[in-house]
PDB file of C-alpha atoms in Angstrom:
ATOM      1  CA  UNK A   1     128.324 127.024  75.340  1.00  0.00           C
ATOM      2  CA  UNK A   2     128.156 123.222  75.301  1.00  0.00           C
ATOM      3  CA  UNK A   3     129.038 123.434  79.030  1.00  0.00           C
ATOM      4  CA  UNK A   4     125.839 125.390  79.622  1.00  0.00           C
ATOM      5  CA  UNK A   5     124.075 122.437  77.516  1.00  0.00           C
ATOM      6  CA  UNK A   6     125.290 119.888  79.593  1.00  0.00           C
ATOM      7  CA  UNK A   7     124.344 121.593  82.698  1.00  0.00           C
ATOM      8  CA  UNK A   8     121.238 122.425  82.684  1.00  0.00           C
ATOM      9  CA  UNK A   9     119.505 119.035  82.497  1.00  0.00           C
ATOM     10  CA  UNK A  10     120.852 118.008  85.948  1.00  0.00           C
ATOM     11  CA  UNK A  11     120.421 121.114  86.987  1.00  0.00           C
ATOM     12  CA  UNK A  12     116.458 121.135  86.311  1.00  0.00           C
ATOM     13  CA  UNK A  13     116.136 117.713  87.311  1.00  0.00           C
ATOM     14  CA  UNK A  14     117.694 118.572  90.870  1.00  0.00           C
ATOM     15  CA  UNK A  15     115.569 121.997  91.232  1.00  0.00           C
ATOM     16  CA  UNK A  16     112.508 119.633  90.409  1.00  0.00           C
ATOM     17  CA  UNK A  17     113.428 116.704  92.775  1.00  0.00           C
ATOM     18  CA  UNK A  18     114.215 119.338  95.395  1.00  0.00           C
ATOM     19  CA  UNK A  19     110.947 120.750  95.001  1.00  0.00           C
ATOM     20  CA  UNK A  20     108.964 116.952  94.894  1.00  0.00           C
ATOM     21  CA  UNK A  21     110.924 116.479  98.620  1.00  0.00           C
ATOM     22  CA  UNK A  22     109.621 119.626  99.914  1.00  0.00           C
ATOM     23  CA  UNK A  23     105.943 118.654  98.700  1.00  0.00           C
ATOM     24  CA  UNK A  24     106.558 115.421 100.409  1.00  0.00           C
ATOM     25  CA  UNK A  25     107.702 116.790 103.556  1.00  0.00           C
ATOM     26  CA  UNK A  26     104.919 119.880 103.814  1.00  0.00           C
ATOM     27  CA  UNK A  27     102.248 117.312 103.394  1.00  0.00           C
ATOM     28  CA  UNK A  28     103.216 114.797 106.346  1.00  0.00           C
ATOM     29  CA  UNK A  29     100.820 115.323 108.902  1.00  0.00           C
ATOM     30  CA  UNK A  30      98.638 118.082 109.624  1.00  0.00           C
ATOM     31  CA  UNK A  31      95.011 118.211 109.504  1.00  0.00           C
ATOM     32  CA  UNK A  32      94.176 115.082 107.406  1.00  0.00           C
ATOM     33  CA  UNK A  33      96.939 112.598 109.695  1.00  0.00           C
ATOM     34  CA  UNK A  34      94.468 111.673 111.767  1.00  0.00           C
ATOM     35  CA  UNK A  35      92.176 110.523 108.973  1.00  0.00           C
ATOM     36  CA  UNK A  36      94.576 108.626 106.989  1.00  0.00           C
ATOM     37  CA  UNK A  37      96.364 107.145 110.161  1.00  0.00           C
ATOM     38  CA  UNK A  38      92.471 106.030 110.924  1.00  0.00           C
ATOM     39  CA  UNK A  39      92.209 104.837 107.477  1.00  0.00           C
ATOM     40  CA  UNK A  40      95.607 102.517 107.325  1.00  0.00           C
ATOM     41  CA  UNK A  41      94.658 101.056 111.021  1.00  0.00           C
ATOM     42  CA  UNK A  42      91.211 100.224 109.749  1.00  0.00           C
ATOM     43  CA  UNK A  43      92.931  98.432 106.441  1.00  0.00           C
ATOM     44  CA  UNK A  44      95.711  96.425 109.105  1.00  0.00           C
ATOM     45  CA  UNK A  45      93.064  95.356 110.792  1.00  0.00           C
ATOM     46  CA  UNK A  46      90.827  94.173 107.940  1.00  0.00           C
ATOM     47  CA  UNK A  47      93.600  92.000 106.300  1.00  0.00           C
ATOM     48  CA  UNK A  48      95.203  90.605 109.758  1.00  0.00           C
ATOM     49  CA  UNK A  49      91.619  89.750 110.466  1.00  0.00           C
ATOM     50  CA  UNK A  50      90.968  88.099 107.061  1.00  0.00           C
ATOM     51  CA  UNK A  51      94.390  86.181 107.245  1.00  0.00           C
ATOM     52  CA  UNK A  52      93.402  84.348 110.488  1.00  0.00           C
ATOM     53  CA  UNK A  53      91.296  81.321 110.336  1.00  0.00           C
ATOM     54  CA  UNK A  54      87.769  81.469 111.593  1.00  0.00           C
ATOM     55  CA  UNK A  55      88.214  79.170 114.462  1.00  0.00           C
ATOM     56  CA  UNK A  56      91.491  80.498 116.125  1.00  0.00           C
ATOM     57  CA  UNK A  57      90.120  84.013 116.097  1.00  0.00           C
ATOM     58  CA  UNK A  58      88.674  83.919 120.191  1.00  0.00           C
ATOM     59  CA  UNK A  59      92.175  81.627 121.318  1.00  0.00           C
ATOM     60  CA  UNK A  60      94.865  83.430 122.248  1.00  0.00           C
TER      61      UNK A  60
END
């Protein structure tokens, strides 16, 4: 029975983790992509903004 013991642990662990990937995978995209897509291009553009100095921001 100490076989069974040392088993189940990694056995658990590896039902849970293959669970947590599914989750992951499910939850890419659909409905609410656009929205956070919007949400990361509006944060980009807020720190590359900030980052540049005030009077190189028109010359290109």
């Amino acid at each position: 029975m100490d076989y069974v013991s040392a088993l189940v642990p990694p056995i658990v662990m590896a039902v849970f983790f293959i669970g947590l990937v599914r989750v992951i995978v499910k939850t890419q995209g659909g409905a609410a992509k656009a929205k956070e897509d919007a949400a990361v291009d509006a944060a980009l553009a807020r720190v590359e903004s900030a980052g540049k100095p005030a009077s190189t921001v028109g010359d290109a």
